[in-house]
Tab-separated table of N, CA and C in Angstrom:
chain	number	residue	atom	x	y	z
A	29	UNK	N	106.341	77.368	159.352
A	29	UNK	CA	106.818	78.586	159.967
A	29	UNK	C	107.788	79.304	159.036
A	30	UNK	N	108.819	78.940	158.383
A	30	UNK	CA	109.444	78.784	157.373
A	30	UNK	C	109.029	79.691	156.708
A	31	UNK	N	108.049	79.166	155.922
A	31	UNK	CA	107.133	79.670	154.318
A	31	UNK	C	106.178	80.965	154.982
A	32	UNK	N	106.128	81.163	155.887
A	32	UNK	CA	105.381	82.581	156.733
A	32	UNK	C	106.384	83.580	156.438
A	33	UNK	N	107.565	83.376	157.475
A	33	UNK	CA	108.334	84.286	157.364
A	33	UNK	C	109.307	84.896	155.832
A	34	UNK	N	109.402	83.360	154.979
A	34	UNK	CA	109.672	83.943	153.887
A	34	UNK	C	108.666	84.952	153.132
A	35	UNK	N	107.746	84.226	153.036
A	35	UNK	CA	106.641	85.220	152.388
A	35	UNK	C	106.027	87.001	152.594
A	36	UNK	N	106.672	86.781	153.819
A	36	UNK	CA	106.852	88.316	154.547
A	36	UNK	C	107.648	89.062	154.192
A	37	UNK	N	109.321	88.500	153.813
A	37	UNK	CA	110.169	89.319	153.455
A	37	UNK	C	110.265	89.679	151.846
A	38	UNK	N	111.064	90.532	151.504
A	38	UNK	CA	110.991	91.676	150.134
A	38	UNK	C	111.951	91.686	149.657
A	39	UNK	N	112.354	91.072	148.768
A	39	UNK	CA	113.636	90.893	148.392
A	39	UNK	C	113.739	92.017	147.071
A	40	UNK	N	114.643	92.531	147.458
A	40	UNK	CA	114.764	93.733	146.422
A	40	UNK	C	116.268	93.660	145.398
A	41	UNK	N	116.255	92.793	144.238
A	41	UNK	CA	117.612	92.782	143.532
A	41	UNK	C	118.190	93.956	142.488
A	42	UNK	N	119.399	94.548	142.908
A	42	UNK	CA	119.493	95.323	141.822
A	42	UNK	C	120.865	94.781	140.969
A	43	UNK	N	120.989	95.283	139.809
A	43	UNK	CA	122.394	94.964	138.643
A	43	UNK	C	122.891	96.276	138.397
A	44	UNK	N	123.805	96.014	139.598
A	44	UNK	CA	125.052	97.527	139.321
A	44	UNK	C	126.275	97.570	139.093
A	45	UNK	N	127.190	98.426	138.734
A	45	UNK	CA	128.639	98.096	138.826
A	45	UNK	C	128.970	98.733	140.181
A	46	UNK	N	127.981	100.109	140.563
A	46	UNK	CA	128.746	100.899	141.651
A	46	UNK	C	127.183	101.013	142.831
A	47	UNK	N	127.254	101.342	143.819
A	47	UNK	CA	125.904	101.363	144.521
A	47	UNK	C	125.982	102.726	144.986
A	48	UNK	N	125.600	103.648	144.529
A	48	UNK	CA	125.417	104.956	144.835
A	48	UNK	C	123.848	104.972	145.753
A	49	UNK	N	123.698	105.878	146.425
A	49	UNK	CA	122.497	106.716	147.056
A	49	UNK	C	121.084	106.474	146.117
A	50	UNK	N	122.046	107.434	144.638
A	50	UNK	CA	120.820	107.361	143.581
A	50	UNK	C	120.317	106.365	142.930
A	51	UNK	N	120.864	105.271	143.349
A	51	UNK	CA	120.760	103.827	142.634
A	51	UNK	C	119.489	102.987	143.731
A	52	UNK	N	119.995	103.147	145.072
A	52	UNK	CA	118.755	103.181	145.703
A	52	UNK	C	117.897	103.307	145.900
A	53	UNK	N	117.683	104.862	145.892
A	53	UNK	CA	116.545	105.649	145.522
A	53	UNK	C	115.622	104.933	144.859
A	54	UNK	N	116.246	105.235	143.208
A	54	UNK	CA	115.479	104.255	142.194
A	54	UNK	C	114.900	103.149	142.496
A	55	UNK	N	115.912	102.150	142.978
A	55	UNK	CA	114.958	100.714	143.394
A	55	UNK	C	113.463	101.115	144.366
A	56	UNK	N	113.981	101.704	145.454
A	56	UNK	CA	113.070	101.925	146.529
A	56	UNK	C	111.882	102.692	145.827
A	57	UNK	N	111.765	103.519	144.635
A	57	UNK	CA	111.012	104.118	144.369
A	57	UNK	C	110.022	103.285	143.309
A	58	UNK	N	110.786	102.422	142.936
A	58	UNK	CA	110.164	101.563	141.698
A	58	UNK	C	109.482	100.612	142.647
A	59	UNK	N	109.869	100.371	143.603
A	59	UNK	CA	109.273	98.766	144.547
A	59	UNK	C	108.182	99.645	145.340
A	60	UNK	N	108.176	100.589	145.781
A	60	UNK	CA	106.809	101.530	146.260
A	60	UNK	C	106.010	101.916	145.264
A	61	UNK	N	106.285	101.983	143.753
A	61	UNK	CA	105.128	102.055	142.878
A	61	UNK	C	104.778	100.830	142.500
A	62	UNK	N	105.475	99.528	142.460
A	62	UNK	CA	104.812	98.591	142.349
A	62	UNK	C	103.653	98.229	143.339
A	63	UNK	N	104.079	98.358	144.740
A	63	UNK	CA	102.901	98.562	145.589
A	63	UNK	C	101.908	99.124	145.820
A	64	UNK	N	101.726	100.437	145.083
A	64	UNK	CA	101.004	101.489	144.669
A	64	UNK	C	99.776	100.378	144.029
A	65	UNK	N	101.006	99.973	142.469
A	65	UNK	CA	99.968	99.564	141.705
A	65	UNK	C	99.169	97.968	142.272
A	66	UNK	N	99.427	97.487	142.954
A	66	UNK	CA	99.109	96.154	143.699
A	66	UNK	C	97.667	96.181	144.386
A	67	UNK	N	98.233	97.897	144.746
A	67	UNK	CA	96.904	98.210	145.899
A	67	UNK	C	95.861	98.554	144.676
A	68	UNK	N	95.847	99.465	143.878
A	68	UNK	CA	94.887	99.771	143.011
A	68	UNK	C	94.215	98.818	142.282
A	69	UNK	N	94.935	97.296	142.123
A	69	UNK	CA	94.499	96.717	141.131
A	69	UNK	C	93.124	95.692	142.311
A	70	UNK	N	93.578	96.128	143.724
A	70	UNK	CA	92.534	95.157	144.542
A	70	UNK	C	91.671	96.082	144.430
A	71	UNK	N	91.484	97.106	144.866
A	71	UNK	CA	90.506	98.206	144.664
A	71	UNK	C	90.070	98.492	143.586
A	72	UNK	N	90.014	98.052	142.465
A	72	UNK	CA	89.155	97.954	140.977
A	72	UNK	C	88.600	96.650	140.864
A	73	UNK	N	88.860	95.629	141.857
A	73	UNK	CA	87.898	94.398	141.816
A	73	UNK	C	86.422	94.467	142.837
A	74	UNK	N	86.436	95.632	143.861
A	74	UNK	CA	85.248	95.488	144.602
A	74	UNK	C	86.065	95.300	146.213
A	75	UNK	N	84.725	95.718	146.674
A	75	UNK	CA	84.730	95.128	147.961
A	75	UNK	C	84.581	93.791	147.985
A	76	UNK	N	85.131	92.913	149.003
A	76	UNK	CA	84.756	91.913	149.344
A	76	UNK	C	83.385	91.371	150.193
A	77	UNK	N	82.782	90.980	149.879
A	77	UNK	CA	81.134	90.767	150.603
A	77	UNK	C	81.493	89.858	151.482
A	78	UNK	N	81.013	90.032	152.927
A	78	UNK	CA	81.706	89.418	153.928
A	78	UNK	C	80.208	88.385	154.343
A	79	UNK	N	80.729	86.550	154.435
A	79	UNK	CA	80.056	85.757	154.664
A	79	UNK	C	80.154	85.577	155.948
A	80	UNK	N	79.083	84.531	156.386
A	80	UNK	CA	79.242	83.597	157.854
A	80	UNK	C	79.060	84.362	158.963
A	81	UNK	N	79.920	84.666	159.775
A	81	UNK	CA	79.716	85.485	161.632
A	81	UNK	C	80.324	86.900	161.021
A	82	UNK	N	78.868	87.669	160.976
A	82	UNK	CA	79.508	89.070	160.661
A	82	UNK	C	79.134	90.620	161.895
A	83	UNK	N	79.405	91.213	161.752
A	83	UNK	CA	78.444	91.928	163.239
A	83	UNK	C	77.535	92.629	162.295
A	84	UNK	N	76.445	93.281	163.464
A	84	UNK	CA	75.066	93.351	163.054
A	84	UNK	C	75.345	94.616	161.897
A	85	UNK	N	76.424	95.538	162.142
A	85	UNK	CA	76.545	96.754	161.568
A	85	UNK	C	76.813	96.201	159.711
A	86	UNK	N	77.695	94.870	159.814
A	86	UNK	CA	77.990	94.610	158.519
A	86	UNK	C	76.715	94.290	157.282
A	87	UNK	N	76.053	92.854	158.811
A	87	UNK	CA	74.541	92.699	158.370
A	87	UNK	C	73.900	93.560	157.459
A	88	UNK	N	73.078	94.533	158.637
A	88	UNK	CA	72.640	95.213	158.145
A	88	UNK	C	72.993	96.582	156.200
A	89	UNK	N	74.108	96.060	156.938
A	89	UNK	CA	74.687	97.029	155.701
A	89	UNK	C	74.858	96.757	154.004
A	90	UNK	N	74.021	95.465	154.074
A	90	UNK	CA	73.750	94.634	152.684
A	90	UNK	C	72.699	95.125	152.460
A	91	UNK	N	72.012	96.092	153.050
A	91	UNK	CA	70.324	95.907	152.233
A	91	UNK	C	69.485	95.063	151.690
A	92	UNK	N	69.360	93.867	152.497
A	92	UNK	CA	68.650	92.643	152.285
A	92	UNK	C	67.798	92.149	153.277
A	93	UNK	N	67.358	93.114	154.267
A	93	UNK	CA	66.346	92.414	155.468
A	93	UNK	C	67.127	91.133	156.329
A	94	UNK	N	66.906	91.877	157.756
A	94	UNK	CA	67.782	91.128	158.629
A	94	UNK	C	65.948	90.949	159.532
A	95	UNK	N	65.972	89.970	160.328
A	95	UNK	CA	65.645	89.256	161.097
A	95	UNK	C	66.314	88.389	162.156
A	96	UNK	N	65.620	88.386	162.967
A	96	UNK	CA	66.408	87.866	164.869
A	96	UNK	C	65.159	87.001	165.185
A	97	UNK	N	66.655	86.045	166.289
A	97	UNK	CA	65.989	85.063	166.630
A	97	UNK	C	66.245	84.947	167.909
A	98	UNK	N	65.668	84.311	169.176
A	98	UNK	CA	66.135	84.676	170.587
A	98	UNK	C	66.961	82.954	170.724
A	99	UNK	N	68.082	83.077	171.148
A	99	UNK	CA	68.415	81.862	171.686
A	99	UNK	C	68.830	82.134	173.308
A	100	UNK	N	68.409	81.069	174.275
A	100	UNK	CA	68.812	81.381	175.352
A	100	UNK	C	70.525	79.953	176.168
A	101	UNK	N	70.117	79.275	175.129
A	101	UNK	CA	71.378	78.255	175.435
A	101	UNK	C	72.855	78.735	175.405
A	102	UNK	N	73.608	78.458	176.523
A	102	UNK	CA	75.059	79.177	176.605
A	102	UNK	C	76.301	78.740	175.803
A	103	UNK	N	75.657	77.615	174.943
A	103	UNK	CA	77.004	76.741	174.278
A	103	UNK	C	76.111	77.139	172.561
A	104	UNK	N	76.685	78.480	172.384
A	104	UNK	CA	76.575	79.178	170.828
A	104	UNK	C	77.716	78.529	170.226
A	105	UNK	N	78.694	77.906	170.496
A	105	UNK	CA	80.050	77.557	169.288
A	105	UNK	C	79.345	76.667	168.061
A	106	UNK	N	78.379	75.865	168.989
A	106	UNK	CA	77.819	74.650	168.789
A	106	UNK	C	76.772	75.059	167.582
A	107	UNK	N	75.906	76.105	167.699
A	107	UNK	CA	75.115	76.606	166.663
A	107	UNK	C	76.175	77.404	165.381
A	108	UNK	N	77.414	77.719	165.656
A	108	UNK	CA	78.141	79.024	165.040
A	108	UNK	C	78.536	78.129	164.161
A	109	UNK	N	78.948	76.536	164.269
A	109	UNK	CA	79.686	75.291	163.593
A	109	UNK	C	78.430	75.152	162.704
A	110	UNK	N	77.216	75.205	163.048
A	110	UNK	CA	76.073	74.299	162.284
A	110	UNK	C	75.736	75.692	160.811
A	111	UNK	N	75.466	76.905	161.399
A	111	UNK	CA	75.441	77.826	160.548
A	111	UNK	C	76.444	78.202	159.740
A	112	UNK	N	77.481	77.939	159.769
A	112	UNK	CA	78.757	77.878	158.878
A	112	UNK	C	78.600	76.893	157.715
A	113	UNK	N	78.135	75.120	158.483
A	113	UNK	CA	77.942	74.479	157.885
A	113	UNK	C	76.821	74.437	156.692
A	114	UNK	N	75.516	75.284	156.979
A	114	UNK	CA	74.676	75.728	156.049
A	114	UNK	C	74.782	76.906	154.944
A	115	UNK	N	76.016	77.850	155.312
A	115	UNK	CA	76.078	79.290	154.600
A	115	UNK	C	75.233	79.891	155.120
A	116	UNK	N	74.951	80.394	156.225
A	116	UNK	CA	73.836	81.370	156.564
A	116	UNK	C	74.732	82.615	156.913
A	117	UNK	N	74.398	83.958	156.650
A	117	UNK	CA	75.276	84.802	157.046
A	117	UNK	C	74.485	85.656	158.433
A	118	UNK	N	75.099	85.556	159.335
A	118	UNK	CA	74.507	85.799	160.743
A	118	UNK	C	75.482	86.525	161.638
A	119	UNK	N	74.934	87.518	162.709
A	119	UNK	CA	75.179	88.067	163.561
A	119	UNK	C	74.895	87.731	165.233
A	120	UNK	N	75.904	87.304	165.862
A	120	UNK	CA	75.259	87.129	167.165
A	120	UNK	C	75.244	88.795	168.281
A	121	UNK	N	74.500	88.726	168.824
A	121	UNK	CA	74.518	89.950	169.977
A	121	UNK	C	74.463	88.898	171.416
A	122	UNK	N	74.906	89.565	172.163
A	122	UNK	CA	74.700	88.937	173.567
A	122	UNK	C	73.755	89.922	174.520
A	123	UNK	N	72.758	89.610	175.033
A	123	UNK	CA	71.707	90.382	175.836
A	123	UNK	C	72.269	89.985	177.426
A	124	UNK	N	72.982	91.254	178.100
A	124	UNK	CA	73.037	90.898	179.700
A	124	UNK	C	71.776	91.418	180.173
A	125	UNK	N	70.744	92.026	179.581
A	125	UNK	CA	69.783	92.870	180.788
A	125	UNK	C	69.231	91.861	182.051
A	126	UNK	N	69.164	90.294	181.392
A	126	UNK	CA	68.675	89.637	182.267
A	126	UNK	C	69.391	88.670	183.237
A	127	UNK	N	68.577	87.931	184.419
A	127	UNK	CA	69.726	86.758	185.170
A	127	UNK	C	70.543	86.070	183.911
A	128	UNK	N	69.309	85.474	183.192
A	128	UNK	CA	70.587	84.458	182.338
A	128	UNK	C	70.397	85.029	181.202
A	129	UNK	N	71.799	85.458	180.872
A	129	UNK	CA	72.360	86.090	179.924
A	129	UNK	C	71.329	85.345	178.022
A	130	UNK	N	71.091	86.612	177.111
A	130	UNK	CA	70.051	85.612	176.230
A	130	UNK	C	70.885	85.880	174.430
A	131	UNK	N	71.286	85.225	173.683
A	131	UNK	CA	71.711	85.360	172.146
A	131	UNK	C	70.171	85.444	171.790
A	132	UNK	N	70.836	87.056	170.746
A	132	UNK	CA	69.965	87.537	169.599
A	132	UNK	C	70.685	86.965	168.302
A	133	UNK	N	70.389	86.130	167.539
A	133	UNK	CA	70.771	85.723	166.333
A	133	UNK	C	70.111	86.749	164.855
A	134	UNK	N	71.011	87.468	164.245
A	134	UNK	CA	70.139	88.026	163.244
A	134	UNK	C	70.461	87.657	162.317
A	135	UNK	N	69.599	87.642	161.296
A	135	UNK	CA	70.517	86.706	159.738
A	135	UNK	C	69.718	87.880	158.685
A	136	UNK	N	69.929	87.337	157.841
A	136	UNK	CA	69.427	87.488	156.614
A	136	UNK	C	68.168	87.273	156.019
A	137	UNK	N	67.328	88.234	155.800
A	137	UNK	CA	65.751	87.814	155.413
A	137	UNK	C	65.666	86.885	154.442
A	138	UNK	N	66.373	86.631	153.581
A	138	UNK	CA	66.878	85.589	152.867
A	138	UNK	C	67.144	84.100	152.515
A	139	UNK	N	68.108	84.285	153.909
A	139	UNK	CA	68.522	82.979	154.433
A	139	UNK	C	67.845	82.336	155.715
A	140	UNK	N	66.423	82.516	155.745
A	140	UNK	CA	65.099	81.808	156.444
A	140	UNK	C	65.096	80.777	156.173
A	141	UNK	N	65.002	79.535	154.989
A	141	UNK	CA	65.220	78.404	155.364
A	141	UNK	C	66.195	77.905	155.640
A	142	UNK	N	67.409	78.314	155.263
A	142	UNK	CA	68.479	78.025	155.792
A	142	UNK	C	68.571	77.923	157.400
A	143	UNK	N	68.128	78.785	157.586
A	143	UNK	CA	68.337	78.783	159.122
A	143	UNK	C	67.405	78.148	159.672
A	144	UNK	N	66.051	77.997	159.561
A	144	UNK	CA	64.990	76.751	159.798
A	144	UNK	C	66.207	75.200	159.941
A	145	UNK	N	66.491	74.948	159.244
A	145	UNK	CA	67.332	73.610	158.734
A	145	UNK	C	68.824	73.868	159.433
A	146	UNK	N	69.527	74.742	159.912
A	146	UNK	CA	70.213	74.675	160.639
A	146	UNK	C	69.709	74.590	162.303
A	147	UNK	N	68.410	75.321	162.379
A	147	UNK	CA	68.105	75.110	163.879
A	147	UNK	C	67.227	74.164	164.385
A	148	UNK	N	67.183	73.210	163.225
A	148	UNK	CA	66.596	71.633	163.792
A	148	UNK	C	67.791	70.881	163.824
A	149	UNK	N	68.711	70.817	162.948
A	149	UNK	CA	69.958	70.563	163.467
A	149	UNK	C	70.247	70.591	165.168
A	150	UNK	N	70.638	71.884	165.202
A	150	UNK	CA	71.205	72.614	166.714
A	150	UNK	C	70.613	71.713	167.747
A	151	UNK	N	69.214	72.214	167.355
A	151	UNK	CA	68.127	71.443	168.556
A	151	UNK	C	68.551	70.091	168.564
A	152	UNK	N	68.201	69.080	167.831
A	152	UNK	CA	68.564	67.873	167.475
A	152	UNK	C	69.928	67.442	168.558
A	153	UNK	N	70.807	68.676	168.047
A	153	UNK	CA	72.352	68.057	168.553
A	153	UNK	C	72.328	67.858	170.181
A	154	UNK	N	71.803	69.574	170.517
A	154	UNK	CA	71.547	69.670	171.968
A	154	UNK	C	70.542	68.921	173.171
A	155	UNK	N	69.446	68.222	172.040
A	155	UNK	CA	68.664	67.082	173.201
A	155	UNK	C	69.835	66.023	172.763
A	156	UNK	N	70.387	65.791	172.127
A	156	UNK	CA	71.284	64.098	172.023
A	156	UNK	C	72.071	64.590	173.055
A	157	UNK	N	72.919	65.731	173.223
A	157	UNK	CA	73.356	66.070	174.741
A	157	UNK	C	73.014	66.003	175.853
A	158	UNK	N	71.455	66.475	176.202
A	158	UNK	CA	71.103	66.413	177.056
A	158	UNK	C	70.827	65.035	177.740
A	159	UNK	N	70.587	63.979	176.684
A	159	UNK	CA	69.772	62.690	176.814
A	159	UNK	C	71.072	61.963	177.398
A	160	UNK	N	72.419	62.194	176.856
A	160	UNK	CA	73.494	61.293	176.991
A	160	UNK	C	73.953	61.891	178.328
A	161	UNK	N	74.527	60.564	179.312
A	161	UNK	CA	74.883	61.041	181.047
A	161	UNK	C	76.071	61.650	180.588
A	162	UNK	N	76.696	62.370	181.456
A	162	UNK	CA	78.135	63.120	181.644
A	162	UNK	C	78.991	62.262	182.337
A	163	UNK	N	80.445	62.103	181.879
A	163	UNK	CA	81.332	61.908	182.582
A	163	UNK	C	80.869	61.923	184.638
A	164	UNK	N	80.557	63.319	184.528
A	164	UNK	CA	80.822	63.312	186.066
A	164	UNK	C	79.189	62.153	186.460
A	165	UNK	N	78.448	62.449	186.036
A	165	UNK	CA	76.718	61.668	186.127
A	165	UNK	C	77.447	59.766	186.290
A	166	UNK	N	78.455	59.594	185.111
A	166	UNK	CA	78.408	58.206	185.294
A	166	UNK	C	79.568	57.831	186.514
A	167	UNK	N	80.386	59.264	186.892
A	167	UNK	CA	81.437	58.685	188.186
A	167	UNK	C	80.188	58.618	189.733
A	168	UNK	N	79.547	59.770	189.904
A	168	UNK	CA	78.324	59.524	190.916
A	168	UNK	C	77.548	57.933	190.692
A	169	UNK	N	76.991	57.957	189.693
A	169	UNK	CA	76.691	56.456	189.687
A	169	UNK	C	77.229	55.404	190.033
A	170	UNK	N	78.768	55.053	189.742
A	170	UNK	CA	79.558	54.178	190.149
A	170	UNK	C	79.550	54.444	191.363
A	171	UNK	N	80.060	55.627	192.245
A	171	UNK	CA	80.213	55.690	193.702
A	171	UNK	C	79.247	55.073	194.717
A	172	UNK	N	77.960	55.503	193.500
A	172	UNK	CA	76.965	55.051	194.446
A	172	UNK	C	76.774	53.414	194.595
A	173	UNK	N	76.901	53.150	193.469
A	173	UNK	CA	77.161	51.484	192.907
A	173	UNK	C	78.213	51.029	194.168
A	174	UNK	N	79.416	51.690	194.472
A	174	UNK	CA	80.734	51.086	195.364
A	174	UNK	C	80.234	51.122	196.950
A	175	UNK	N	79.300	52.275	196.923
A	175	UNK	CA	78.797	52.441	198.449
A	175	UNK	C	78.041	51.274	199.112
A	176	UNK	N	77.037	51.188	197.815
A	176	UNK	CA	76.038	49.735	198.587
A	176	UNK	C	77.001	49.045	198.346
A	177	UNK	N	77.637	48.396	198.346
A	177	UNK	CA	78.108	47.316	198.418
A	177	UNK	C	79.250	46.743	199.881
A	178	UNK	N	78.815	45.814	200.487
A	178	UNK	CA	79.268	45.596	201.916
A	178	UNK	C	80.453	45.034	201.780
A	179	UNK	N	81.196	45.358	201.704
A	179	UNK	CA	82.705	44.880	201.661
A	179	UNK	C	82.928	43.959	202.611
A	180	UNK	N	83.121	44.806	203.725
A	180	UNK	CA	83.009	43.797	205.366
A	180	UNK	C	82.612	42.124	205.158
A	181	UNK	N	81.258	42.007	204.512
A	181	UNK	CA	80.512	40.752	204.481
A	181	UNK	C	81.398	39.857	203.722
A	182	UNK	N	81.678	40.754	202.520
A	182	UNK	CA	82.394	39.526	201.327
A	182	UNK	C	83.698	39.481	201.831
A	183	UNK	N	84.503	40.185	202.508
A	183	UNK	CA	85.358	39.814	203.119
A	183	UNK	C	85.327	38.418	204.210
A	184	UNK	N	84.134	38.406	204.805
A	184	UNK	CA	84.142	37.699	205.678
A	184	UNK	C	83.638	36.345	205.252
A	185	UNK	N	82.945	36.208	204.315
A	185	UNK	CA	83.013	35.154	203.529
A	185	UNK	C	83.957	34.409	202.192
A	186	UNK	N	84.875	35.252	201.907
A	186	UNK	CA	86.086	34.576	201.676
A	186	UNK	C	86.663	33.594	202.634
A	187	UNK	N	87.152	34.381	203.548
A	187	UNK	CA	87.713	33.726	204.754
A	187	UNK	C	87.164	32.573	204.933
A	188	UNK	N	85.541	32.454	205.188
A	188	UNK	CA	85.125	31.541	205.514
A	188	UNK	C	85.289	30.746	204.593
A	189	UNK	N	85.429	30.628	203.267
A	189	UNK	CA	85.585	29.733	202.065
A	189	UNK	C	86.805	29.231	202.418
A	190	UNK	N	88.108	29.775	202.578
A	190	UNK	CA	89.057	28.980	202.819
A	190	UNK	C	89.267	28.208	203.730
């Protein structure tokens, strides 16, 4: 937290005998052209080409052929982790027209096998989900497990043991 807030602040030193107005000035004017020049020198390296979850407007705006894919599963974090993990550069849209809401995935005409190999992944991950019971699946089971069981009886055969 520390090293944030230092890094934020601007430390401006000057070597004077007297601190006039015009002495200010100067600094303030020299530390705004250094910033001047800071900014110019990022802007003579390029734009930055933006990877990974970009929106469709950015997509598209590479001139490299975009292509879509329909996903209808509601747990996208899960695909957004796997496509990160491959470098695919992709756009999600969300479709309400229908009951259940449907992801348009668009990528890169490009990055087609990539995304082949990320969405056997996905799939992969999401039947090992499906296949494995839930928390709540294995508390119903037990209940049901506690229900048959006649308490009354084994109670009453303790007793009788002693």
């Amino acid at each position: 937290m520390q090293e944030e807030v230092e890094s934020r602040t601007v430390t401006l030193a000057i070597t004077t005998t007297k601190m006039t107005a015009n002495v200010l000035k100067q600094a303030i004017s020299k530390y705004l052209a250094h910033c001047k020049e800071k900014k110019a020198e990022k802007a003579r390296e390029g734009p930055v080409k933006p990877c990974g979850k970009q929106s469709v407007k950015q997509l598209i705006g590479q001139n490299q052929g975009v292509s879509n894919i329909e996903i209808t599963d509601k747990n996208i974090k899960d695909f957004e982790r796997i496509a990160r993990k491959y470098g695919v550069d992709f756009a999600l849209k969300k479709d309400k027209t229908g009951e259940i809401p449907k992801y348009l995935v668009f990528f890169k005409a490009r990055d087609g096998d990539a995304l082949t190999a990320a969405f056997k992944e996905y799939t992969a991950k999401t039947d090992r989900k499906k296949e494995k019971p839930s928390v709540i699946q294995k508390l119903r089971k037990f209940k049901e497990q506690a229900a048959s069981i006649d308490t009354p009886k084994v109670r009453k055969k303790e007793l009788d043991a002693r």
